[in-house]
Amino acid sequence: METIISKIKKGQLNNEVIKKAGEILKSGGLVAFPTETVYGLGADALNEKAAQKIYAAKGRPSDNPLIVHITNMEALSRIVSDIPEEAYLAAEKYWPGPLTMIFRKSSIVPYGTTGGLDTVAVRMPSHETACAVIDAGGGYIAAPSANTSGRPSPTKAEHVEEDLGGRIDMIVDGGPVEIGVESTILDVSVTPPMILRPGAVTKEMLSELFGEVAVDTALFEEGSANPPKAPGMKYRHYAPKAKLCVVEGAEDEVVKEINRIASEKIQKGGRVGIIGTEETVGRYGQGVVKCIGTRQDEATVANRLYAVLREFDAENVDSILSESFSGNGIGNAVMNRLLKAAGHHVIHV
């Protein structure tokens, strides 16, 4: 299949591109498009056969639910059977935005979209192009990240083309995304509401709205007796081709250990990638060193994370050593993704 690639400049919606994307979606095809978090791979969420095409294109496990993207609260009422008070509060504050909520589904949502579950994940993105594509495609667009399953999520259209070119109908190129990690997933079908995936809308932010918020503890534990409650979280995700290891501890000790390990690997003929920050990159004298952002603003780290992992693929490194990041705010989301990408391979110093 030939994949159509159409560019849209920020703030300048191209009606012909949007119309074409909508036609493809309404006919059961697949369209990748930018959101504020990562690029999504869209299909008509109420068309089970279309949803199945997403799983096939991505190589995605069939029990991994798809997030349904909408643009208004009226649309929500059609696809869920109940909207708890906490959901109204969260929607008023963080919709549109990088928050996905899980509800009990209504009968019009096919099980092929929900991974066989009686719940449905729903998000209302804030990205102008995403909203236009969703409305043009019928208002209910299932859209997981537009990458091969298990690979780093795409933050540029080029990443989508690299993974899915020739396997999907269209890519709407809206340039680099703003946030760079997937949305927070909050299960509002349980009491208290539970975070199943951390993101830019943090636990602290949600707690301010309605008090107690639980967190799925299996998100950060290797080999937990209790698997993650979000089915997709039990699979290895975000992984570069090279083996990734996270080094955790005090900054000076982390830098020292990364330099030591890198030196050993390079002496044996290895090609080593190192993930540092603005505060530390000058302290690494060997290997392929990349700056992921600044610790003064870990949103910059989130924005660069997946792009850096893909850059290392292009550099053909055979191992990657990364500093760790805080467990606060969006740093929590960064560490969740890093640990998944590393298969929980962590060295504590």
mmCIF file of C-alpha atoms in Angstrom:
data_model
loop_
_atom_site.group_PDB
_atom_site.id
_atom_site.type_symbol
_atom_site.label_atom_id
_atom_site.label_comp_id
_atom_site.label_asym_id
_atom_site.label_seq_id
_atom_site.Cartn_x
_atom_site.Cartn_y
_atom_site.Cartn_z
ATOM 1 C CA MET A 1 0.000 0.000 0.000
ATOM 2 C CA GLU A 2 1.177 3.536 -0.713
ATOM 3 C CA THR A 3 0.974 5.778 2.341
ATOM 4 C CA ILE A 4 -0.157 9.348 1.643
ATOM 5 C CA ILE A 5 1.901 11.901 3.618
ATOM 6 C CA SER A 6 0.366 15.367 3.918
ATOM 7 C CA LYS A 7 1.814 18.276 5.885
ATOM 8 C CA ILE A 8 -0.178 20.748 7.950
ATOM 9 C CA LYS A 9 1.452 23.844 9.425
ATOM 10 C CA LYS A 10 0.670 24.774 13.010
ATOM 11 C CA GLY A 11 -2.293 27.136 13.129
ATOM 12 C CA GLN A 12 -3.037 26.630 9.425
ATOM 13 C CA LEU A 13 -5.478 23.765 8.980
ATOM 14 C CA ASN A 14 -5.634 22.479 5.420
ATOM 15 C CA ASN A 15 -9.271 21.629 4.734
ATOM 16 C CA GLU A 16 -8.417 19.318 1.819
ATOM 17 C CA VAL A 17 -6.015 17.270 3.956
ATOM 18 C CA ILE A 18 -8.535 17.054 6.791
ATOM 19 C CA LYS A 19 -11.321 16.085 4.383
ATOM 20 C CA LYS A 20 -9.164 13.314 2.861
ATOM 21 C CA ALA A 21 -8.253 11.985 6.310
ATOM 22 C CA GLY A 22 -11.922 11.944 7.286
ATOM 23 C CA GLU A 23 -12.907 10.063 4.134
ATOM 24 C CA ILE A 24 -10.274 7.393 4.802
ATOM 25 C CA LEU A 25 -11.394 6.958 8.400
ATOM 26 C CA LYS A 26 -15.089 6.751 7.497
ATOM 27 C CA SER A 27 -14.308 4.082 4.904
ATOM 28 C CA GLY A 28 -12.521 1.931 7.500
ATOM 29 C CA GLY A 29 -8.936 2.997 6.772
ATOM 30 C CA LEU A 30 -6.034 4.053 8.984
ATOM 31 C CA VAL A 31 -4.726 7.606 9.432
ATOM 32 C CA ALA A 32 -1.838 8.684 11.648
ATOM 33 C CA PHE A 33 -2.056 12.199 13.059
ATOM 34 C CA PRO A 34 -0.366 14.364 15.691
ATOM 35 C CA THR A 35 -1.748 14.972 19.164
ATOM 36 C CA GLU A 36 -0.174 17.027 21.942
ATOM 37 C CA THR A 37 1.270 13.827 23.479
ATOM 38 C CA VAL A 38 2.513 11.562 20.632
ATOM 39 C CA TYR A 39 1.323 10.696 17.110
ATOM 40 C CA GLY A 40 -1.755 8.471 17.102
ATOM 41 C CA LEU A 41 -2.818 5.791 14.615
ATOM 42 C CA GLY A 42 -6.497 6.435 14.012
ATOM 43 C CA ALA A 43 -9.406 4.254 12.941
ATOM 44 C CA ASP A 44 -13.177 4.455 13.395
ATOM 45 C CA ALA A 45 -13.598 3.303 17.000
ATOM 46 C CA LEU A 46 -17.163 2.079 16.399
ATOM 47 C CA ASN A 47 -16.133 -0.045 13.401
ATOM 48 C CA GLU A 48 -14.730 -3.309 14.756
ATOM 49 C CA LYS A 49 -13.078 -4.269 11.474
ATOM 50 C CA ALA A 50 -11.339 -0.893 11.299
ATOM 51 C CA ALA A 51 -10.092 -1.300 14.864
ATOM 52 C CA GLN A 52 -8.714 -4.724 13.970
ATOM 53 C CA LYS A 53 -6.610 -3.056 11.250
ATOM 54 C CA ILE A 54 -4.831 -1.045 13.958
ATOM 55 C CA TYR A 55 -3.817 -4.235 15.771
ATOM 56 C CA ALA A 56 -2.575 -5.753 12.508
ATOM 57 C CA ALA A 57 -0.608 -2.690 11.380
ATOM 58 C CA LYS A 58 1.101 -2.253 14.759
ATOM 59 C CA GLY A 59 1.526 -5.929 15.617
ATOM 60 C CA ARG A 60 -0.357 -5.043 18.803
ATOM 61 C CA PRO A 61 -1.618 -7.729 21.239
ATOM 62 C CA SER A 62 -5.392 -8.079 20.900
ATOM 63 C CA ASP A 63 -6.014 -7.675 24.654
ATOM 64 C CA ASN A 64 -4.426 -4.204 24.658
ATOM 65 C CA PRO A 65 -7.387 -1.751 24.597
ATOM 66 C CA LEU A 66 -7.513 1.215 22.237
ATOM 67 C CA ILE A 67 -8.172 4.749 23.476
ATOM 68 C CA VAL A 68 -11.201 6.394 21.880
ATOM 69 C CA HIS A 69 -10.589 10.044 21.008
ATOM 70 C CA ILE A 70 -13.487 12.525 21.057
ATOM 71 C CA THR A 71 -13.845 16.309 20.890
ATOM 72 C CA ASN A 72 -16.821 17.099 23.166
ATOM 73 C CA MET A 73 -18.658 15.913 26.272
ATOM 74 C CA GLU A 74 -21.827 15.090 24.353
ATOM 75 C CA ALA A 75 -19.844 12.477 22.450
ATOM 76 C CA LEU A 76 -18.731 10.948 25.753
ATOM 77 C CA SER A 77 -22.300 10.330 26.918
ATOM 78 C CA ARG A 78 -22.973 8.060 23.923
ATOM 79 C CA ILE A 79 -20.101 5.654 24.514
ATOM 80 C CA VAL A 80 -20.132 5.283 28.313
ATOM 81 C CA SER A 81 -22.841 3.975 30.616
ATOM 82 C CA ASP A 82 -21.979 6.138 33.616
ATOM 83 C CA ILE A 83 -19.970 9.312 34.283
ATOM 84 C CA PRO A 84 -18.799 9.540 37.918
ATOM 85 C CA GLU A 85 -18.494 12.911 39.652
ATOM 86 C CA GLU A 86 -14.691 12.625 39.690
ATOM 87 C CA ALA A 87 -14.734 12.297 35.891
ATOM 88 C CA TYR A 88 -16.714 15.528 35.528
ATOM 89 C CA LEU A 89 -14.218 17.321 37.770
ATOM 90 C CA ALA A 90 -11.213 15.952 35.866
ATOM 91 C CA ALA A 91 -12.784 16.722 32.485
ATOM 92 C CA GLU A 92 -13.616 20.287 33.488
ATOM 93 C CA LYS A 93 -9.989 20.863 34.495
ATOM 94 C CA TYR A 94 -7.950 18.726 32.075
ATOM 95 C CA TRP A 95 -10.079 18.154 28.967
ATOM 96 C CA PRO A 96 -9.100 18.842 26.319
ATOM 97 C CA GLY A 97 -5.627 17.678 27.282
ATOM 98 C CA PRO A 98 -3.281 14.757 28.047
ATOM 99 C CA LEU A 99 -5.668 12.774 30.257
ATOM 100 C CA THR A 100 -7.377 9.482 29.384
ATOM 101 C CA MET A 101 -10.201 8.219 31.601
ATOM 102 C CA ILE A 102 -11.611 4.701 31.791
ATOM 103 C CA PHE A 103 -15.399 4.281 32.045
ATOM 104 C CA ARG A 104 -17.932 1.471 31.853
ATOM 105 C CA LYS A 105 -18.716 1.256 28.156
ATOM 106 C CA SER A 106 -22.070 1.518 26.414
ATOM 107 C CA SER A 107 -23.295 -1.119 23.982
ATOM 108 C CA ILE A 108 -22.281 0.834 20.859
ATOM 109 C CA VAL A 109 -18.561 0.397 21.571
ATOM 110 C CA PRO A 110 -17.379 -2.931 20.107
ATOM 111 C CA TYR A 111 -15.252 -5.311 22.152
ATOM 112 C CA GLY A 112 -12.718 -5.223 19.320
ATOM 113 C CA THR A 113 -11.943 -1.651 20.369
ATOM 114 C CA THR A 114 -11.812 -2.328 24.122
ATOM 115 C CA GLY A 115 -9.648 -5.444 23.978
ATOM 116 C CA GLY A 116 -12.598 -7.541 25.153
ATOM 117 C CA LEU A 117 -13.206 -5.428 28.253
ATOM 118 C CA ASP A 118 -16.480 -3.943 29.514
ATOM 119 C CA THR A 119 -14.686 -0.629 30.012
ATOM 120 C CA VAL A 120 -13.609 1.957 27.447
ATOM 121 C CA ALA A 121 -10.700 4.399 27.601
ATOM 122 C CA VAL A 122 -11.546 7.900 26.367
ATOM 123 C CA ARG A 123 -9.488 11.029 25.707
ATOM 124 C CA MET A 124 -10.237 14.517 24.420
ATOM 125 C CA PRO A 125 -7.025 15.893 22.857
ATOM 126 C CA SER A 126 -6.213 19.593 22.707
ATOM 127 C CA HIS A 127 -4.243 19.472 19.445
ATOM 128 C CA GLU A 128 -6.031 21.457 16.724
ATOM 129 C CA THR A 129 -5.173 19.039 13.917
ATOM 130 C CA ALA A 130 -6.143 15.998 15.981
ATOM 131 C CA CYS A 131 -9.538 17.489 16.775
ATOM 132 C CA ALA A 132 -10.169 18.340 13.124
ATOM 133 C CA VAL A 133 -9.278 14.795 12.013
ATOM 134 C CA ILE A 134 -11.470 13.247 14.738
ATOM 135 C CA ASP A 135 -14.488 15.332 13.745
ATOM 136 C CA ALA A 136 -13.934 14.687 10.035
ATOM 137 C CA GLY A 137 -13.688 10.945 10.707
ATOM 138 C CA GLY A 138 -17.005 10.706 12.527
ATOM 139 C CA GLY A 139 -16.194 11.871 16.051
ATOM 140 C CA TYR A 140 -15.035 8.564 17.583
ATOM 141 C CA ILE A 141 -11.478 7.693 16.602
ATOM 142 C CA ALA A 142 -9.489 4.913 18.261
ATOM 143 C CA ALA A 143 -5.855 6.013 18.239
ATOM 144 C CA PRO A 144 -3.002 4.246 20.040
ATOM 145 C CA SER A 145 0.528 5.480 19.368
ATOM 146 C CA ALA A 146 1.426 5.281 15.666
ATOM 147 C CA ASN A 147 4.408 2.959 15.966
ATOM 148 C CA THR A 148 5.253 -0.702 15.684
ATOM 149 C CA SER A 149 4.174 -2.266 18.975
ATOM 150 C CA GLY A 150 7.005 -2.229 21.516
ATOM 151 C CA ARG A 151 9.033 0.500 19.783
ATOM 152 C CA PRO A 152 9.525 4.045 21.109
ATOM 153 C CA SER A 153 6.395 6.091 20.491
ATOM 154 C CA PRO A 154 6.502 8.571 17.579
ATOM 155 C CA THR A 155 6.914 12.260 18.309
ATOM 156 C CA LYS A 156 7.468 13.220 14.660
ATOM 157 C CA ALA A 157 5.810 12.143 11.411
ATOM 158 C CA GLU A 158 9.156 10.719 10.296
ATOM 159 C CA HIS A 159 8.982 8.226 13.166
ATOM 160 C CA VAL A 160 5.550 7.082 11.962
ATOM 161 C CA GLU A 161 6.786 6.660 8.398
ATOM 162 C CA GLU A 162 9.801 4.687 9.634
ATOM 163 C CA ASP A 163 7.602 2.171 11.454
ATOM 164 C CA LEU A 164 4.354 2.098 9.473
ATOM 165 C CA GLY A 165 5.063 3.486 6.021
ATOM 166 C CA GLY A 166 3.378 1.265 3.415
ATOM 167 C CA ARG A 167 1.132 -0.323 6.060
ATOM 168 C CA ILE A 168 -1.347 2.507 6.658
ATOM 169 C CA ASP A 169 -3.343 4.773 4.348
ATOM 170 C CA MET A 170 -2.245 8.248 5.432
ATOM 171 C CA ILE A 171 0.062 10.235 7.707
ATOM 172 C CA VAL A 172 -0.917 13.794 8.603
ATOM 173 C CA ASP A 173 2.389 15.534 9.333
ATOM 174 C CA GLY A 174 1.821 18.279 11.879
ATOM 175 C CA GLY A 175 5.442 18.600 12.970
ATOM 176 C CA PRO A 176 6.946 17.653 16.345
ATOM 177 C CA VAL A 177 4.551 17.079 19.257
ATOM 178 C CA GLU A 178 4.495 19.250 22.365
ATOM 179 C CA ILE A 179 4.583 16.853 25.346
ATOM 180 C CA GLY A 180 6.334 13.729 24.078
ATOM 181 C CA VAL A 181 4.948 11.006 26.393
ATOM 182 C CA GLU A 182 1.531 9.380 26.298
ATOM 183 C CA SER A 183 -1.450 10.635 28.277
ATOM 184 C CA THR A 184 -2.097 9.848 31.909
ATOM 185 C CA ILE A 185 -4.616 7.005 32.235
ATOM 186 C CA LEU A 186 -7.068 7.385 35.128
ATOM 187 C CA ASP A 187 -9.569 4.628 35.859
ATOM 188 C CA VAL A 188 -12.737 6.359 37.089
ATOM 189 C CA SER A 189 -14.740 3.116 37.031
ATOM 190 C CA VAL A 190 -13.235 2.234 40.433
ATOM 191 C CA THR A 191 -13.206 3.940 43.852
ATOM 192 C CA PRO A 192 -10.953 5.715 44.539
ATOM 193 C CA PRO A 193 -9.933 6.584 40.960
ATOM 194 C CA MET A 194 -6.661 4.869 40.044
ATOM 195 C CA ILE A 195 -3.785 6.002 37.829
ATOM 196 C CA LEU A 196 -2.927 3.139 35.482
ATOM 197 C CA ARG A 197 -0.302 5.056 33.476
ATOM 198 C CA PRO A 198 1.499 8.235 34.598
ATOM 199 C CA GLY A 199 1.681 11.219 32.279
ATOM 200 C CA ALA A 200 1.643 15.000 32.158
ATOM 201 C CA VAL A 201 -1.476 15.165 34.366
ATOM 202 C CA THR A 202 0.128 14.028 37.605
ATOM 203 C CA LYS A 203 -1.165 12.387 40.762
ATOM 204 C CA GLU A 204 -0.589 15.651 42.611
ATOM 205 C CA MET A 205 -2.726 17.544 40.114
ATOM 206 C CA LEU A 206 -5.573 15.023 40.340
ATOM 207 C CA SER A 207 -5.421 14.842 44.130
ATOM 208 C CA GLU A 208 -6.064 18.570 44.273
ATOM 209 C CA LEU A 209 -9.354 17.966 42.453
ATOM 210 C CA PHE A 210 -10.929 15.112 44.398
ATOM 211 C CA GLY A 211 -8.657 13.994 47.195
ATOM 212 C CA GLU A 212 -7.630 10.348 47.253
ATOM 213 C CA VAL A 213 -6.100 8.962 44.060
ATOM 214 C CA ALA A 214 -4.672 5.437 43.939
ATOM 215 C CA VAL A 215 -1.737 4.379 41.776
ATOM 216 C CA ASP A 216 -1.257 0.952 40.238
ATOM 217 C CA THR A 217 1.900 -0.057 42.120
ATOM 218 C CA ALA A 218 2.777 -2.720 39.522
ATOM 219 C CA LEU A 219 3.744 0.093 37.110
ATOM 220 C CA PHE A 220 7.189 0.432 38.667
ATOM 221 C CA GLU A 221 7.802 -3.075 40.015
ATOM 222 C CA GLU A 222 9.639 -5.790 38.128
ATOM 223 C CA GLY A 223 8.016 -9.198 38.323
ATOM 224 C CA SER A 224 5.195 -7.991 40.550
ATOM 225 C CA ALA A 225 2.796 -10.665 41.739
ATOM 226 C CA ASN A 226 0.039 -8.324 40.602
ATOM 227 C CA PRO A 227 0.266 -7.517 36.884
ATOM 228 C CA PRO A 228 -0.489 -3.928 35.799
ATOM 229 C CA LYS A 229 -4.220 -3.233 35.666
ATOM 230 C CA ALA A 230 -3.927 -1.544 32.272
ATOM 231 C CA PRO A 231 -3.410 -4.518 29.913
ATOM 232 C CA GLY A 232 -0.998 -2.595 27.701
ATOM 233 C CA MET A 233 1.331 -1.930 30.631
ATOM 234 C CA LYS A 234 2.211 -5.615 30.998
ATOM 235 C CA TYR A 235 4.032 -5.601 27.654
ATOM 236 C CA ARG A 236 7.532 -4.306 26.958
ATOM 237 C CA HIS A 237 7.157 -0.874 25.437
ATOM 238 C CA TYR A 238 9.140 2.089 24.154
ATOM 239 C CA ALA A 239 12.222 -0.080 23.573
ATOM 240 C CA PRO A 240 15.151 0.924 21.344
ATOM 241 C CA LYS A 241 16.974 -1.778 19.398
ATOM 242 C CA ALA A 242 19.981 -1.630 21.753
ATOM 243 C CA LYS A 243 19.921 -2.920 25.315
ATOM 244 C CA LEU A 244 19.116 -0.088 27.717
ATOM 245 C CA CYS A 245 20.209 0.145 31.341
ATOM 246 C CA VAL A 246 19.187 2.834 33.844
ATOM 247 C CA VAL A 247 21.792 3.880 36.433
ATOM 248 C CA GLU A 248 20.266 5.252 39.632
ATOM 249 C CA GLY A 249 21.810 7.086 42.571
ATOM 250 C CA ALA A 250 23.551 10.344 43.513
ATOM 251 C CA GLU A 251 24.584 12.379 40.454
ATOM 252 C CA ASP A 252 28.355 12.126 40.942
ATOM 253 C CA GLU A 253 28.184 8.373 41.525
ATOM 254 C CA VAL A 254 25.901 7.853 38.530
ATOM 255 C CA VAL A 255 28.241 9.756 36.201
ATOM 256 C CA LYS A 256 31.220 7.809 37.541
ATOM 257 C CA GLU A 257 29.489 4.450 37.070
ATOM 258 C CA ILE A 258 28.255 5.248 33.560
ATOM 259 C CA ASN A 259 31.784 6.305 32.538
ATOM 260 C CA ARG A 260 33.203 3.099 34.035
ATOM 261 C CA ILE A 261 30.730 0.792 32.289
ATOM 262 C CA ALA A 262 31.052 2.679 28.998
ATOM 263 C CA SER A 263 34.840 2.392 29.119
ATOM 264 C CA GLU A 264 34.669 -1.370 29.678
ATOM 265 C CA LYS A 265 32.224 -1.878 26.822
ATOM 266 C CA ILE A 266 34.150 0.332 24.399
ATOM 267 C CA GLN A 267 37.424 -1.464 25.193
ATOM 268 C CA LYS A 268 35.692 -4.694 24.171
ATOM 269 C CA GLY A 269 34.652 -3.157 20.849
ATOM 270 C CA GLY A 270 31.164 -2.070 21.841
ATOM 271 C CA ARG A 271 29.376 1.048 20.627
ATOM 272 C CA VAL A 272 27.792 2.732 23.648
ATOM 273 C CA GLY A 273 25.102 5.391 23.839
ATOM 274 C CA ILE A 274 24.818 7.622 26.916
ATOM 275 C CA ILE A 275 21.750 9.629 27.948
ATOM 276 C CA GLY A 276 22.704 12.678 29.998
ATOM 277 C CA THR A 277 21.233 16.053 30.853
ATOM 278 C CA GLU A 278 22.347 19.642 30.344
ATOM 279 C CA GLU A 279 23.861 19.401 33.800
ATOM 280 C CA THR A 280 26.006 16.313 33.060
ATOM 281 C CA VAL A 281 26.704 15.768 29.355
ATOM 282 C CA GLY A 282 30.040 17.565 29.598
ATOM 283 C CA ARG A 283 31.218 14.952 32.093
ATOM 284 C CA TYR A 284 31.011 12.056 29.635
ATOM 285 C CA GLY A 285 34.144 11.812 27.526
ATOM 286 C CA GLN A 286 33.404 8.709 25.462
ATOM 287 C CA GLY A 287 30.599 6.960 23.680
ATOM 288 C CA VAL A 288 27.712 8.532 21.758
ATOM 289 C CA VAL A 289 26.468 11.113 24.251
ATOM 290 C CA LYS A 290 23.050 12.747 23.880
ATOM 291 C CA CYS A 291 21.440 15.466 25.960
ATOM 292 C CA ILE A 292 17.825 14.649 26.816
ATOM 293 C CA GLY A 293 16.945 17.937 28.538
ATOM 294 C CA THR A 294 17.443 19.705 31.855
ATOM 295 C CA ARG A 295 16.685 18.543 35.373
ATOM 296 C CA GLN A 296 15.408 22.050 36.094
ATOM 297 C CA ASP A 297 12.421 21.242 33.875
ATOM 298 C CA GLU A 298 11.767 17.522 33.409
ATOM 299 C CA ALA A 299 9.081 18.315 30.831
ATOM 300 C CA THR A 300 12.046 18.866 28.481
ATOM 301 C CA VAL A 301 13.202 15.327 29.279
ATOM 302 C CA ALA A 302 9.757 13.909 28.520
ATOM 303 C CA ASN A 303 9.667 15.806 25.227
ATOM 304 C CA ARG A 304 13.013 14.382 24.053
ATOM 305 C CA LEU A 305 12.853 10.847 25.465
ATOM 306 C CA TYR A 306 11.476 8.881 22.520
ATOM 307 C CA ALA A 307 13.325 10.939 19.910
ATOM 308 C CA VAL A 308 16.633 10.242 21.680
ATOM 309 C CA LEU A 309 15.934 6.499 21.833
ATOM 310 C CA ARG A 310 15.233 6.502 18.100
ATOM 311 C CA GLU A 311 18.371 8.564 17.423
ATOM 312 C CA PHE A 312 20.427 5.851 19.101
ATOM 313 C CA ASP A 313 18.860 3.311 16.732
ATOM 314 C CA ALA A 314 20.116 5.419 13.816
ATOM 315 C CA GLU A 315 23.573 5.561 15.444
ATOM 316 C CA ASN A 316 23.651 1.731 15.603
ATOM 317 C CA VAL A 317 24.755 1.577 19.235
ATOM 318 C CA ASP A 318 24.591 -1.844 20.849
ATOM 319 C CA SER A 319 23.999 -0.640 24.414
ATOM 320 C CA ILE A 320 22.597 2.482 26.073
ATOM 321 C CA LEU A 321 23.262 3.805 29.577
ATOM 322 C CA SER A 322 20.815 6.339 30.984
ATOM 323 C CA GLU A 323 20.712 8.476 34.084
ATOM 324 C CA SER A 324 17.545 8.126 36.158
ATOM 325 C CA PHE A 325 15.051 10.882 36.898
ATOM 326 C CA SER A 326 12.890 12.014 39.795
ATOM 327 C CA GLY A 327 9.679 10.300 40.779
ATOM 328 C CA ASN A 328 7.869 13.610 41.031
ATOM 329 C CA GLY A 329 5.518 15.276 38.551
ATOM 330 C CA ILE A 330 6.190 14.375 34.922
ATOM 331 C CA GLY A 331 9.479 12.791 36.023
ATOM 332 C CA ASN A 332 7.286 9.935 37.222
ATOM 333 C CA ALA A 333 6.089 9.374 33.655
ATOM 334 C CA VAL A 334 9.662 9.593 32.325
ATOM 335 C CA MET A 335 10.853 6.906 34.755
ATOM 336 C CA ASN A 336 7.874 4.673 33.968
ATOM 337 C CA ARG A 337 8.753 4.786 30.254
ATOM 338 C CA LEU A 338 12.499 4.370 30.836
ATOM 339 C CA LEU A 339 12.008 1.347 33.074
ATOM 340 C CA LYS A 340 9.674 -0.270 30.532
ATOM 341 C CA ALA A 341 12.152 0.450 27.718
ATOM 342 C CA ALA A 342 14.974 -1.057 29.797
ATOM 343 C CA GLY A 343 13.001 -4.121 30.801
ATOM 344 C CA HIS A 344 13.561 -2.922 34.413
ATOM 345 C CA HIS A 345 17.337 -3.335 34.040
ATOM 346 C CA VAL A 346 18.549 -0.907 36.734
ATOM 347 C CA ILE A 347 21.916 -0.467 38.428
ATOM 348 C CA HIS A 348 21.787 1.217 41.859
ATOM 349 C CA VAL A 349 24.939 3.067 42.932
#
